[in-house]
Short mmCIF file of C-alpha atoms in Angstrom, two decimals:
data_model
loop_
_atom_site.label_atom_id
_atom_site.label_comp_id
_atom_site.label_asym_id
_atom_site.label_seq_id
_atom_site.Cartn_x
_atom_site.Cartn_y
_atom_site.Cartn_z
CA MET A 1 21.28 -25.65 -13.88
CA ASN A 2 21.18 -28.69 -11.63
CA GLN A 3 20.74 -27.77 -8.00
CA THR A 4 21.58 -30.04 -5.14
CA PRO A 5 19.09 -30.26 -2.26
CA GLN A 6 21.54 -28.20 -0.20
CA ASP A 7 21.65 -25.46 -2.86
CA ARG A 8 17.87 -25.42 -2.98
CA LEU A 9 17.70 -25.05 0.78
CA VAL A 10 20.14 -22.13 0.73
CA GLU A 11 18.04 -20.50 -1.97
CA GLU A 12 14.87 -20.96 0.06
CA LEU A 13 16.50 -19.59 3.19
CA PHE A 14 17.84 -16.60 1.27
CA ASN A 15 14.46 -15.76 -0.27
CA ALA A 16 12.65 -16.17 3.04
CA GLY A 17 15.30 -14.08 4.82
CA LEU A 18 15.08 -11.37 2.18
CA ASP A 19 11.32 -11.14 2.56
CA ALA A 20 11.76 -10.92 6.35
CA LEU A 21 14.31 -8.12 6.01
CA ILE A 22 12.06 -6.19 3.64
CA ARG A 23 9.24 -6.52 6.15
CA GLY A 24 11.61 -5.29 8.86
CA GLU A 25 11.60 -8.62 10.69
CA SER A 26 14.43 -10.66 12.20
CA ILE A 27 16.03 -13.38 10.09
CA GLU A 28 17.11 -15.43 13.08
CA PRO A 29 13.94 -17.57 13.31
CA ILE A 30 14.52 -18.54 9.69
CA LEU A 31 18.20 -19.39 10.14
CA ALA A 32 18.01 -21.02 13.58
CA PRO A 33 16.82 -24.45 12.36
CA HIS A 34 19.64 -24.54 9.77
CA PRO A 35 22.86 -23.57 11.59
CA GLN A 36 25.00 -25.24 8.92
CA HIS A 37 23.86 -22.63 6.36
CA ALA A 38 23.49 -19.65 8.69
CA VAL A 39 26.87 -18.08 7.92
CA THR A 40 26.46 -18.37 4.15
CA VAL A 41 22.91 -17.09 4.08
CA ARG A 42 23.62 -14.28 6.54
CA SER A 43 26.51 -13.11 4.40
CA MET A 44 24.33 -13.16 1.27
CA LEU A 45 21.59 -11.26 3.05
CA GLN A 46 24.09 -8.68 4.24
CA PHE A 47 25.11 -8.17 0.64
CA ALA A 48 21.46 -7.86 -0.39
CA THR A 49 20.84 -5.29 2.34
CA ASN A 50 23.86 -3.25 1.24
CA LEU A 51 22.75 -3.46 -2.36
CA ARG A 52 19.29 -2.30 -1.43
CA SER A 53 20.64 0.76 0.35
CA VAL A 54 23.04 1.56 -2.50
CA LEU A 55 20.13 1.51 -4.93
CA GLU A 56 18.10 3.91 -2.77
CA VAL A 57 18.96 6.70 -5.15
CA ALA A 58 17.11 9.98 -5.24
CA PRO A 59 16.05 11.63 -8.46
CA ASN A 60 17.16 15.10 -9.39
CA PRO A 61 14.60 17.54 -7.88
CA THR A 62 14.58 19.68 -11.01
CA ALA A 63 13.83 16.72 -13.26
CA ARG A 64 11.15 15.63 -10.83
CA ALA A 65 9.47 19.06 -10.89
CA ALA A 66 9.73 19.30 -14.68
CA THR A 67 8.13 15.91 -15.16
CA ARG A 68 5.34 16.79 -12.76
CA TYR A 69 4.68 19.92 -14.79
CA GLN A 70 4.47 17.96 -18.02
CA VAL A 71 2.29 15.26 -16.51
CA MET A 72 -0.19 17.77 -15.16
CA ALA A 73 -0.15 19.68 -18.45
CA ARG A 74 -0.87 16.47 -20.34
CA ALA A 75 -3.77 15.72 -18.02
CA GLN A 76 -5.18 19.18 -18.37
CA LYS A 77 -5.17 19.40 -22.13
CA PRO A 78 -8.12 18.14 -24.11
CA ARG A 79 -6.99 15.48 -26.54
CA ARG A 80 -7.41 17.34 -29.72
CA PHE A 81 -5.18 18.92 -32.30
CA TRP A 82 -5.03 22.40 -30.82
CA GLY A 83 -4.43 21.03 -27.36
CA SER A 84 -1.52 18.89 -28.49
CA LEU A 85 -0.09 21.80 -30.44
CA VAL A 86 -0.22 24.20 -27.53
CA SER A 87 1.04 21.78 -24.96
CA GLY A 88 3.69 20.75 -27.43
CA TRP A 89 4.69 17.51 -25.75
CA GLY A 90 5.63 14.99 -28.35
CA LEU A 91 6.54 17.63 -30.93
CA PRO A 92 10.07 18.92 -31.37
CA ARG A 93 10.46 22.08 -29.31
CA THR A 94 11.45 24.21 -32.31
CA ILE A 95 8.31 23.25 -34.26
CA THR A 96 6.18 23.86 -31.22
CA ALA A 97 7.69 27.28 -30.65
CA ALA A 98 7.18 28.31 -34.30
CA ALA A 99 3.55 27.18 -34.25
CA LEU A 100 2.90 29.02 -31.01
CA ILE A 101 4.43 32.26 -32.26
CA ALA A 102 2.21 32.07 -35.34
CA ALA A 103 -0.82 31.42 -33.16
CA LEU A 104 0.01 34.33 -30.88
CA LEU A 105 0.46 36.70 -33.82
CA LEU A 106 -2.84 35.59 -35.28
CA GLY A 107 -4.59 36.20 -32.01
CA THR A 108 -3.10 39.65 -31.57
CA THR A 109 -4.06 40.71 -35.12
CA SER A 110 -7.67 39.83 -34.56
CA GLY A 111 -7.78 41.69 -31.27
CA ALA A 112 -9.25 38.63 -29.63
CA VAL A 113 -6.29 38.31 -27.32
CA ALA A 114 -6.74 41.76 -25.84
CA VAL A 115 -10.50 41.37 -25.50
CA SER A 116 -10.15 37.93 -23.96
CA ALA A 117 -7.99 39.21 -21.11
CA ASN A 118 -11.06 39.84 -18.97
CA ALA A 119 -12.97 36.76 -20.08
CA LEU A 120 -14.43 34.54 -17.40
CA PRO A 121 -14.94 30.78 -17.57
CA GLY A 122 -17.92 30.15 -19.82
CA ASP A 123 -17.34 33.27 -21.93
CA PRO A 124 -16.81 32.69 -25.64
CA LEU A 125 -13.29 34.15 -25.54
CA TYR A 126 -12.19 32.29 -22.46
CA LEU A 127 -10.49 29.59 -24.52
CA VAL A 128 -8.42 32.26 -26.28
CA LYS A 129 -7.35 33.65 -22.93
CA THR A 130 -6.16 30.31 -21.61
CA GLN A 131 -4.42 29.51 -24.88
CA VAL A 132 -2.53 32.79 -24.79
CA GLU A 133 -1.36 31.90 -21.29
CA ASP A 134 -0.18 28.52 -22.53
CA ILE A 135 1.67 30.17 -25.39
CA GLN A 136 3.42 32.57 -23.04
CA LEU A 137 4.46 29.66 -20.88
CA ALA A 138 5.72 27.64 -23.81
CA LEU A 139 7.72 30.57 -25.17
CA ALA A 140 9.41 31.44 -21.89
CA PHE A 141 13.16 31.36 -22.33
CA THR A 142 14.22 30.84 -18.76
CA GLU A 143 12.89 28.82 -15.87
CA ASP A 144 12.36 32.00 -13.86
CA GLN A 145 10.37 33.57 -16.66
CA LYS A 146 8.31 30.41 -16.97
CA ALA A 147 7.67 30.45 -13.23
CA GLU A 148 6.60 34.08 -13.49
CA PHE A 149 4.07 33.30 -16.24
CA ALA A 150 2.79 30.32 -14.29
CA ILE A 151 2.34 32.49 -11.22
CA ASN A 152 0.46 35.10 -13.27
CA ARG A 153 -1.77 32.34 -14.57
CA ALA A 154 -2.57 31.17 -11.05
CA ALA A 155 -3.39 34.77 -10.11
CA ASN A 156 -5.73 35.05 -13.12
CA ARG A 157 -7.68 32.00 -11.95
CA THR A 158 -8.24 33.67 -8.59
CA THR A 159 -9.49 36.86 -10.19
CA GLU A 160 -11.84 34.87 -12.39
CA ILE A 161 -13.41 33.03 -9.48
CA ALA A 162 -13.91 36.32 -7.68
CA GLY A 163 -15.48 37.71 -10.88
CA LEU A 164 -17.84 34.77 -11.25
CA ALA A 165 -18.99 35.01 -7.67
CA ALA A 166 -19.45 38.79 -7.97
CA GLN A 167 -21.76 38.22 -10.93
CA GLY A 168 -23.68 35.56 -9.01
CA LYS A 169 -22.55 32.86 -11.38
CA PRO A 170 -21.79 29.39 -10.05
CA VAL A 171 -18.15 28.37 -9.79
CA SER A 172 -17.91 25.03 -11.56
CA ALA A 173 -15.84 22.09 -10.41
CA GLU A 174 -13.78 22.49 -13.58
CA THR A 175 -12.94 26.09 -12.69
CA ILE A 176 -11.89 25.02 -9.21
CA ALA A 177 -9.81 22.18 -10.61
CA ARG A 178 -8.12 24.66 -12.94
CA LEU A 179 -7.27 26.96 -10.02
CA ALA A 180 -5.78 24.05 -8.08
CA SER A 181 -3.94 22.72 -11.10
CA HIS A 182 -2.47 26.08 -12.14
CA THR A 183 -1.43 26.84 -8.59
CA SER A 184 0.20 23.42 -8.49
CA PHE A 185 2.08 24.14 -11.76
CA ALA A 186 3.29 27.45 -10.46
CA LEU A 187 4.49 25.76 -7.29
CA ALA A 188 6.31 23.03 -9.16
CA LEU A 189 8.19 25.64 -11.15
CA ALA A 190 8.70 28.07 -8.32
CA GLU A 191 10.06 25.35 -6.05
CA SER A 192 13.00 24.90 -8.39
CA ALA A 193 13.36 28.58 -9.28
CA LYS A 194 14.37 31.73 -7.46
CA ALA A 195 13.23 32.40 -3.92
CA THR A 196 11.75 35.70 -5.11
CA ASN A 197 9.35 33.76 -7.30
CA ILE A 198 8.32 31.59 -4.39
CA GLN A 199 7.84 34.70 -2.28
CA ARG A 200 5.61 36.15 -4.98
CA LEU A 201 3.66 32.93 -5.23
CA LEU A 202 3.19 32.95 -1.49
CA SER A 203 1.78 36.48 -1.76
CA ILE A 204 -0.55 35.39 -4.54
CA THR A 205 -1.84 32.39 -2.64
CA GLU A 206 -2.38 34.64 0.37
CA ARG A 207 -4.29 36.97 -1.93
CA GLN A 208 -6.24 34.02 -3.29
CA LEU A 209 -7.43 33.24 0.20
CA GLU A 210 -8.23 36.85 0.98
CA VAL A 211 -10.18 37.47 -2.23
CA LEU A 212 -12.03 34.19 -2.02
CA ALA A 213 -12.91 34.70 1.62
CA GLN A 214 -14.26 38.18 0.91
CA VAL A 215 -16.28 36.89 -2.01
CA ALA A 216 -17.60 34.05 0.11
CA ALA A 217 -19.14 36.52 2.56
CA SER A 218 -21.53 37.90 -0.05
CA ALA A 219 -21.67 35.14 -2.63
CA PRO A 220 -24.99 33.54 -3.54
CA PRO A 221 -25.55 30.15 -1.92
CA ALA A 222 -25.03 28.35 -5.24
CA ALA A 223 -21.44 29.61 -5.45
CA LEU A 224 -20.43 28.67 -1.90
CA PRO A 225 -19.49 25.01 -2.34
CA GLY A 226 -17.18 25.92 -5.22
CA LEU A 227 -15.66 28.76 -3.26
CA GLU A 228 -15.08 26.48 -0.35
CA ARG A 229 -13.12 24.11 -2.55
CA ALA A 230 -11.18 27.04 -4.00
CA LEU A 231 -10.27 28.15 -0.48
CA GLU A 232 -8.98 24.71 0.33
CA ALA A 233 -6.92 24.62 -2.86
CA GLY A 234 -5.55 28.06 -2.02
CA GLN A 235 -4.61 26.99 1.51
CA GLN A 236 -2.83 23.97 0.23
CA GLY A 237 -0.99 26.06 -2.36
CA ARG A 238 -0.01 28.62 0.24
CA ASP A 239 1.27 25.95 2.62
CA ARG A 240 3.37 24.39 -0.11
CA ALA A 241 4.69 27.78 -1.21
CA PHE A 242 5.63 28.53 2.35
CA ALA A 243 7.35 25.17 2.72
CA ALA A 244 9.23 25.80 -0.55
CA LEU A 245 10.29 29.21 0.70
CA GLU A 246 11.59 27.62 3.88
CA ARG A 247 13.54 25.09 1.86
CA ALA A 248 14.96 27.83 -0.36
CA LYS A 249 16.46 29.61 2.64
CA PRO A 250 20.23 29.16 2.66
CA ALA A 251 20.56 28.09 6.30
CA ALA A 252 18.04 25.41 7.18
CA THR A 253 16.65 25.49 10.68
CA PRO A 254 17.91 22.43 12.57
CA GLY A 255 15.18 19.84 12.55
CA GLY A 256 12.91 22.26 10.80
CA SER A 257 11.37 20.03 8.20
CA SER A 258 9.33 21.94 5.72
CA GLU A 259 6.44 19.62 6.41
CA GLN A 260 6.27 20.59 10.05
CA ALA A 261 4.70 23.88 10.77
CA GLY A 262 6.19 26.02 13.44
CA PRO A 263 5.78 29.51 14.78
CA GLY A 264 5.99 31.97 12.00
CA GLN A 265 4.19 29.94 9.38
CA PRO A 266 1.12 31.38 7.81
CA ASN A 267 -1.96 30.88 9.86
CA SER A 268 -4.32 28.26 8.59
CA ALA A 269 -7.56 29.49 7.19
CA GLY A 270 -8.95 26.01 7.60
CA GLY A 271 -11.18 26.78 10.53
CA GLY A 272 -12.22 30.25 9.61
CA ALA A 273 -12.32 30.32 5.87
CA ALA A 274 -13.13 26.93 4.51
CA GLY A 275 -14.64 25.34 7.49
CA ASP A 276 -17.18 27.99 8.41
CA LEU A 277 -19.22 28.08 5.27
CA GLY A 278 -21.28 25.59 7.22
CA PRO A 279 -24.90 25.92 6.16
CA THR A 280 -24.24 25.29 2.50
CA ARG A 281 -21.74 22.54 3.07
CA GLY A 282 -23.08 19.28 1.77
CA PRO A 283 -21.68 15.90 2.69
CA GLY A 284 -18.24 15.50 1.23
CA ALA A 285 -18.20 19.00 -0.17
CA GLY A 286 -14.46 18.88 -0.04
CA GLY A 287 -13.47 19.86 3.43
CA GLN A 288 -14.91 16.99 5.37
CA ASN A 289 -12.29 14.51 4.35
CA GLY A 290 -9.65 16.77 3.01
CA ALA A 291 -7.54 19.67 4.05
CA ALA A 292 -10.02 21.38 6.30
CA ALA A 293 -10.81 18.20 8.17
CA SER A 294 -7.17 17.40 8.76
CA ARG A 295 -6.14 20.75 10.07
CA THR A 296 -6.46 22.09 13.54
CA PRO A 297 -9.15 24.76 13.44
CA GLY A 298 -7.84 28.29 13.51
CA PRO A 299 -8.88 30.87 16.04
CA ALA A 300 -12.54 30.43 16.72
CA GLY A 301 -13.04 34.16 16.46
CA THR A 302 -12.18 34.30 12.79
CA PRO A 303 -15.35 35.30 10.97
CA PRO A 304 -16.79 32.82 8.51
CA GLY A 305 -15.13 32.99 5.15
CA GLN A 306 -12.28 35.14 6.35
CA VAL A 307 -8.60 34.56 6.61
CA ASP A 308 -6.60 35.56 9.63
CA ARG A 309 -4.01 37.91 8.21
CA THR A 310 -2.89 39.39 11.47
CA PRO A 311 0.86 40.10 11.33
CA GLU A 312 2.92 37.37 12.95
CA ALA A 313 4.24 39.51 15.75
CA SER A 314 0.81 40.59 16.94
CA ARG A 315 -0.94 37.26 16.77
CA THR A 316 -2.19 35.82 19.97
CA PRO A 317 -3.28 32.26 20.54
CA GLY A 318 -6.91 31.75 19.63
CA PRO A 319 -9.35 30.13 21.98
CA ALA A 320 -9.35 26.99 19.88
CA GLY A 321 -5.85 26.31 21.12
CA THR A 322 -3.98 26.61 17.87
CA PRO A 323 -0.80 28.58 18.41
CA PRO A 324 -0.79 31.69 16.27
CA GLY A 325 0.50 31.14 12.79
CA GLN A 326 0.54 27.39 13.10
CA VAL A 327 -0.92 24.84 10.79
CA ASP A 328 -1.56 21.28 11.77
CA ARG A 329 -0.20 19.57 8.71
CA THR A 330 -1.39 16.06 8.75
CA PRO A 331 0.72 14.57 6.01
CA GLY A 332 -1.19 13.12 3.12
CA PRO A 333 0.55 11.15 0.46
CA ALA A 334 3.58 13.30 -0.22
CA GLY A 335 2.33 16.34 -1.99
CA THR A 336 -1.24 15.19 -2.23
CA PRO A 337 -3.61 18.08 -2.41
CA SER A 338 -5.47 16.78 0.57
CA GLY A 339 -8.61 18.69 -0.04
CA GLN A 340 -9.14 17.04 -3.38
CA THR A 341 -8.58 13.40 -2.87
CA ASN A 342 -11.87 12.61 -1.22
CA ARG A 343 -14.09 14.81 -3.27
CA PRO A 344 -17.26 13.06 -4.32
CA MET B 1 2.89 0.06 5.57
CA THR B 2 -0.18 0.40 3.44
CA ALA B 3 -2.22 3.46 2.63
CA ALA B 4 -4.95 2.18 4.93
CA ASP B 5 -2.51 2.07 7.86
CA THR B 6 -1.82 5.79 7.57
CA ASN B 7 -5.29 7.01 6.63
CA GLN B 8 -3.94 8.00 3.24
CA PRO B 9 -6.12 7.56 0.20
CA THR B 10 -5.74 4.12 -1.34
CA ASP B 11 -4.44 3.64 -4.85
CA GLU B 12 -7.96 2.69 -5.84
CA GLU B 13 -9.34 6.04 -4.64
CA LEU B 14 -6.56 7.99 -6.30
CA VAL B 15 -6.94 6.10 -9.56
CA GLU B 16 -10.64 6.90 -9.62
CA LEU B 17 -9.83 10.61 -9.24
CA ALA B 18 -7.08 10.38 -11.83
CA ARG B 19 -9.42 8.70 -14.30
CA ARG B 20 -11.58 11.81 -14.06
CA ARG B 21 -8.40 13.85 -14.61
CA GLU B 22 -8.71 15.45 -11.20
CA PRO B 23 -5.35 17.13 -10.55
CA GLY B 24 -5.35 15.92 -6.95
CA GLY B 25 -5.55 12.26 -7.92
CA LEU B 26 -2.86 12.46 -10.58
CA ASN B 27 -0.61 14.53 -8.40
CA ALA B 28 -0.89 12.10 -5.51
CA LEU B 29 -0.17 9.09 -7.72
CA TYR B 30 2.79 10.95 -9.15
CA GLU B 31 4.14 11.71 -5.68
CA ARG B 32 3.57 8.17 -4.53
CA TYR B 33 5.32 6.47 -7.43
CA TYR B 34 7.81 8.88 -9.02
CA ASP B 35 10.80 8.01 -6.83
CA ARG B 36 10.20 4.26 -7.08
CA MET B 37 9.77 4.50 -10.82
CA PHE B 38 12.97 6.49 -11.13
CA ARG B 39 14.88 3.90 -9.06
CA PHE B 40 13.42 1.15 -11.21
CA THR B 41 14.39 2.79 -14.51
CA TYR B 42 17.76 3.81 -13.13
CA THR B 43 18.52 0.27 -12.00
CA ARG B 44 17.56 -1.01 -15.45
CA LEU B 45 19.32 1.65 -17.50
CA GLY B 46 22.26 2.62 -15.32
CA ASN B 47 22.17 6.19 -16.54
CA ARG B 48 20.50 9.08 -14.80
CA GLN B 49 19.56 11.08 -17.88
CA ASP B 50 18.00 8.08 -19.60
CA ALA B 51 16.24 7.07 -16.38
CA GLU B 52 14.72 10.54 -16.04
CA ASP B 53 13.57 10.53 -19.66
CA VAL B 54 12.00 7.09 -19.43
CA THR B 55 10.40 7.89 -16.08
CA GLN B 56 8.80 10.95 -17.63
CA GLU B 57 7.57 8.88 -20.52
CA VAL B 58 6.02 6.38 -18.12
CA PHE B 59 4.02 9.05 -16.30
CA LEU B 60 2.84 10.65 -19.53
CA LYS B 61 1.66 7.21 -20.62
CA MET B 62 -0.04 6.83 -17.26
CA VAL B 63 -2.07 9.99 -17.95
CA ASP B 64 -2.98 8.75 -21.43
CA LYS B 65 -3.88 5.22 -20.42
CA ILE B 66 -5.34 5.53 -16.95
CA GLY B 67 -8.79 6.07 -18.41
CA SER B 68 -8.72 2.52 -19.73
CA PHE B 69 -7.27 1.01 -16.56
CA LYS B 70 -9.60 -1.59 -15.06
CA TRP B 71 -9.39 -3.21 -11.67
CA GLN B 72 -9.04 -6.90 -12.44
CA GLY B 73 -7.38 -8.11 -9.29
CA VAL B 74 -4.04 -6.58 -10.27
CA PRO B 75 -2.73 -3.74 -8.11
CA PHE B 76 -2.23 -0.37 -9.72
CA ALA B 77 1.49 -0.55 -8.90
CA ALA B 78 1.82 -3.73 -10.97
CA TRP B 79 0.05 -2.03 -13.87
CA LEU B 80 2.22 1.08 -13.63
CA PHE B 81 5.48 -0.85 -13.42
CA LYS B 82 4.39 -2.97 -16.35
CA VAL B 83 4.19 0.30 -18.28
CA GLY B 84 7.65 1.10 -16.91
CA HIS B 85 9.00 -2.30 -17.89
CA ASN B 86 7.66 -1.93 -21.44
CA SER B 87 9.05 1.60 -21.68
CA VAL B 88 12.53 0.40 -20.71
CA THR B 89 12.26 -2.39 -23.30
CA ASP B 90 11.21 0.17 -25.95
CA PHE B 91 14.06 2.42 -24.94
CA TYR B 92 16.60 -0.36 -25.41
CA ARG B 93 15.08 -1.22 -28.76
CA LYS B 94 15.20 2.36 -30.00
CA SER B 95 18.71 2.98 -28.77
CA ASN B 96 20.07 -0.29 -30.17
CA ALA B 97 20.67 -1.79 -26.76
CA ARG B 98 22.95 1.03 -25.76
CA GLY B 99 24.61 0.19 -22.50
CA PRO B 100 25.07 2.51 -19.57
CA GLN B 101 27.23 5.55 -20.24
CA THR B 102 27.59 6.69 -16.72
CA THR B 103 30.12 9.13 -15.39
CA LEU B 104 30.47 9.98 -11.73
CA GLU B 105 28.64 13.26 -12.34
CA ASP B 106 25.71 11.38 -13.88
CA LEU B 107 25.09 9.34 -10.79
CA PRO B 108 22.04 10.23 -8.74
CA ILE B 109 22.17 11.93 -5.39
CA ILE B 110 22.78 9.73 -2.36
CA ALA B 111 22.39 11.20 1.08
CA SER B 112 25.77 11.30 2.80
CA ASP B 113 27.16 12.55 6.07
CA SER B 114 30.34 13.92 4.56
CA PRO B 115 31.88 14.74 1.18
CA GLU B 116 34.18 11.73 1.57
CA ASP B 117 31.20 9.43 2.11
CA ALA B 118 29.51 10.97 -0.89
CA VAL B 119 32.48 10.12 -3.11
CA VAL B 120 32.66 6.57 -1.77
CA ASN B 121 28.91 6.15 -2.23
CA LYS B 122 29.16 7.32 -5.80
CA LEU B 123 32.03 4.95 -6.51
CA VAL B 124 30.13 2.03 -5.02
CA LEU B 125 27.03 2.93 -6.96
CA GLU B 126 29.04 3.19 -10.14
CA ALA B 127 30.48 -0.28 -9.56
CA VAL B 128 27.09 -1.76 -8.70
CA ASN B 129 25.59 -0.13 -11.72
CA LYS B 130 28.21 -1.44 -14.06
CA ASN B 131 27.89 -4.95 -12.75
CA ILE B 132 24.09 -5.00 -12.78
CA GLN B 133 24.29 -4.31 -16.49
CA ARG B 134 26.37 -7.47 -16.84
CA LEU B 135 23.59 -9.65 -15.47
CA THR B 136 21.16 -11.37 -17.79
CA PRO B 137 18.13 -9.29 -18.82
CA ALA B 138 15.86 -11.49 -16.70
CA GLN B 139 18.07 -11.02 -13.64
CA GLN B 140 18.21 -7.26 -14.19
CA GLN B 141 14.44 -7.10 -14.50
CA VAL B 142 13.88 -8.97 -11.27
CA LEU B 143 16.44 -6.92 -9.36
CA ALA B 144 15.00 -3.64 -10.64
CA LEU B 145 11.44 -4.60 -9.81
CA ARG B 146 12.25 -6.06 -6.40
CA PHE B 147 14.77 -3.45 -5.24
CA GLY B 148 14.26 -0.46 -7.48
CA ALA B 149 10.48 -0.52 -7.48
CA ASP B 150 10.12 -2.22 -4.08
CA LEU B 151 7.60 -4.69 -5.44
CA SER B 152 6.69 -8.03 -3.94
CA VAL B 153 7.61 -11.32 -5.56
CA LEU B 154 3.96 -11.75 -6.54
CA ASP B 155 3.71 -8.36 -8.29
CA THR B 156 7.08 -8.91 -9.95
CA ALA B 157 5.81 -12.23 -11.25
CA ARG B 158 2.67 -10.57 -12.58
CA ILE B 159 4.62 -7.93 -14.46
CA LEU B 160 7.05 -10.40 -15.98
CA ASN B 161 4.38 -13.04 -16.66
CA LYS B 162 6.39 -15.59 -14.70
CA ALA B 163 5.65 -17.95 -11.86
CA GLU B 164 6.56 -16.77 -8.37
CA GLY B 165 9.01 -19.66 -8.05
CA THR B 166 10.77 -18.54 -11.22
CA VAL B 167 11.09 -15.00 -9.88
CA LYS B 168 12.55 -16.28 -6.61
CA ALA B 169 15.04 -18.48 -8.43
CA THR B 170 16.05 -15.64 -10.75
CA GLN B 171 16.40 -13.30 -7.78
CA PHE B 172 18.73 -15.74 -6.04
CA GLN B 173 20.82 -16.24 -9.18
CA ALA B 174 21.01 -12.49 -9.70
CA PHE B 175 22.40 -11.96 -6.20
CA GLN B 176 24.91 -14.74 -6.55
CA ALA B 177 26.09 -13.45 -9.91
CA LEU B 178 26.28 -9.86 -8.74
CA ARG B 179 28.13 -10.83 -5.60
CA LYS B 180 30.68 -12.69 -7.66
CA LEU B 181 31.11 -9.79 -10.06
CA MET B 182 31.54 -7.34 -7.20
CA ALA B 183 34.05 -9.63 -5.51
CA ASN B 184 36.07 -9.81 -8.72
CA GLU B 185 35.88 -6.03 -8.96
CA GLY B 186 37.35 -5.76 -5.47
CA GLN B 187 40.29 -8.00 -6.37
CA ARG B 188 41.39 -5.86 -9.29
#
């Protein structure tokens, strides 16, 4: 196409104006030296602005949550045959379901499934246990049932960490990552499922914090860094569960964004639980740059490794100045598990 | 606004975590890019269901391929949207260049003050959608990358393997063509 010099100038003005608009700047300095083209270019830029806002479409929240679940599942699975079979992505759902049923039956016949129920990370039967959980998840018929299985799985991870610490075994980074990941899965499903599921997840994350904090009080020094990270993951999970519960309420509080904590939200364990494991905390152990660092410390009187579970109505402001039941949620990248992003 | 401006982890930090399959890194990248990727695929495909499917495929590929991602002066966003661009191309190839099959119910959610606004918004989006699909593939690509994915001219040029000047010229032509198509639509 042959362009005249005037056409080229209009094109240049349009592109420069568009860049200015995208940067949030005025287009007038660009148009001022060329008044003869100002009307044309302004009209084109108005159209571009309208088009831009029309294309600001939001995805379906359910599809978004489902994709997140699959992405995290893909990341979690080792890239081997069994892993791809259990996770099932890429295989037709009917084939996957048939293979999983066969696998579950096989496991039950051998008795390994029942024995593996109490297995801890590192035990020979632990893989069987996690695979059975995956099978249950894959075979769930409804979203609510799937959410329930996912929540059970997150609860199992908590129990395992408590079990490891009780036996004086170190809690590996992989075990912590699994706790965070499974809690995240459960959240993704619960956020788009029934409020009762979210409520249950909230209870479980509260329990996570309670169990972990109790374990932390008597755990051997080697287990403390891992427990600290688990506490941070649990706090983050609980905060998200609480935010999801708030969103699930039929009548939204005016201006009450789920990202902004207010009176009545669960009290942060950041100062008391994760932050006070002090002596064993190495540089960058998780809390320095992550969730614990970004939160306002809780009441200074909260014993190390403990969670303030005082009922809302009876909470009084702690000396540190944090209103009772409030969490200083410094937003990370939307949904970023803040305690994990700066881990060494 | 960049990640550095808000004390958020940079893409580079998140990619490093994601390469180690740390859930936090992957989750943060997902949160940071899902909506933009959806808008990009939606602008290219004009169909919500297809856009959701392709967006999912892009993020699954991200998990598979991020281990081999190398920083070579190209931003992560450019790499990710290149994966998105290729996925859309594959989708068209597999579906024999099926065009958009959008109904009003298929259209994505647009925030509106009233039900009437919501209907008008959906009608406008439907018209825009239909007319974007009438542009040339190159024009559609540039529009989707610039407006759907919110990418700069430079990153758009990198993804399409074109010169920046070519992207700017294509962008201008795309707007002119779309404006004309929309004007004709209004006269019917």
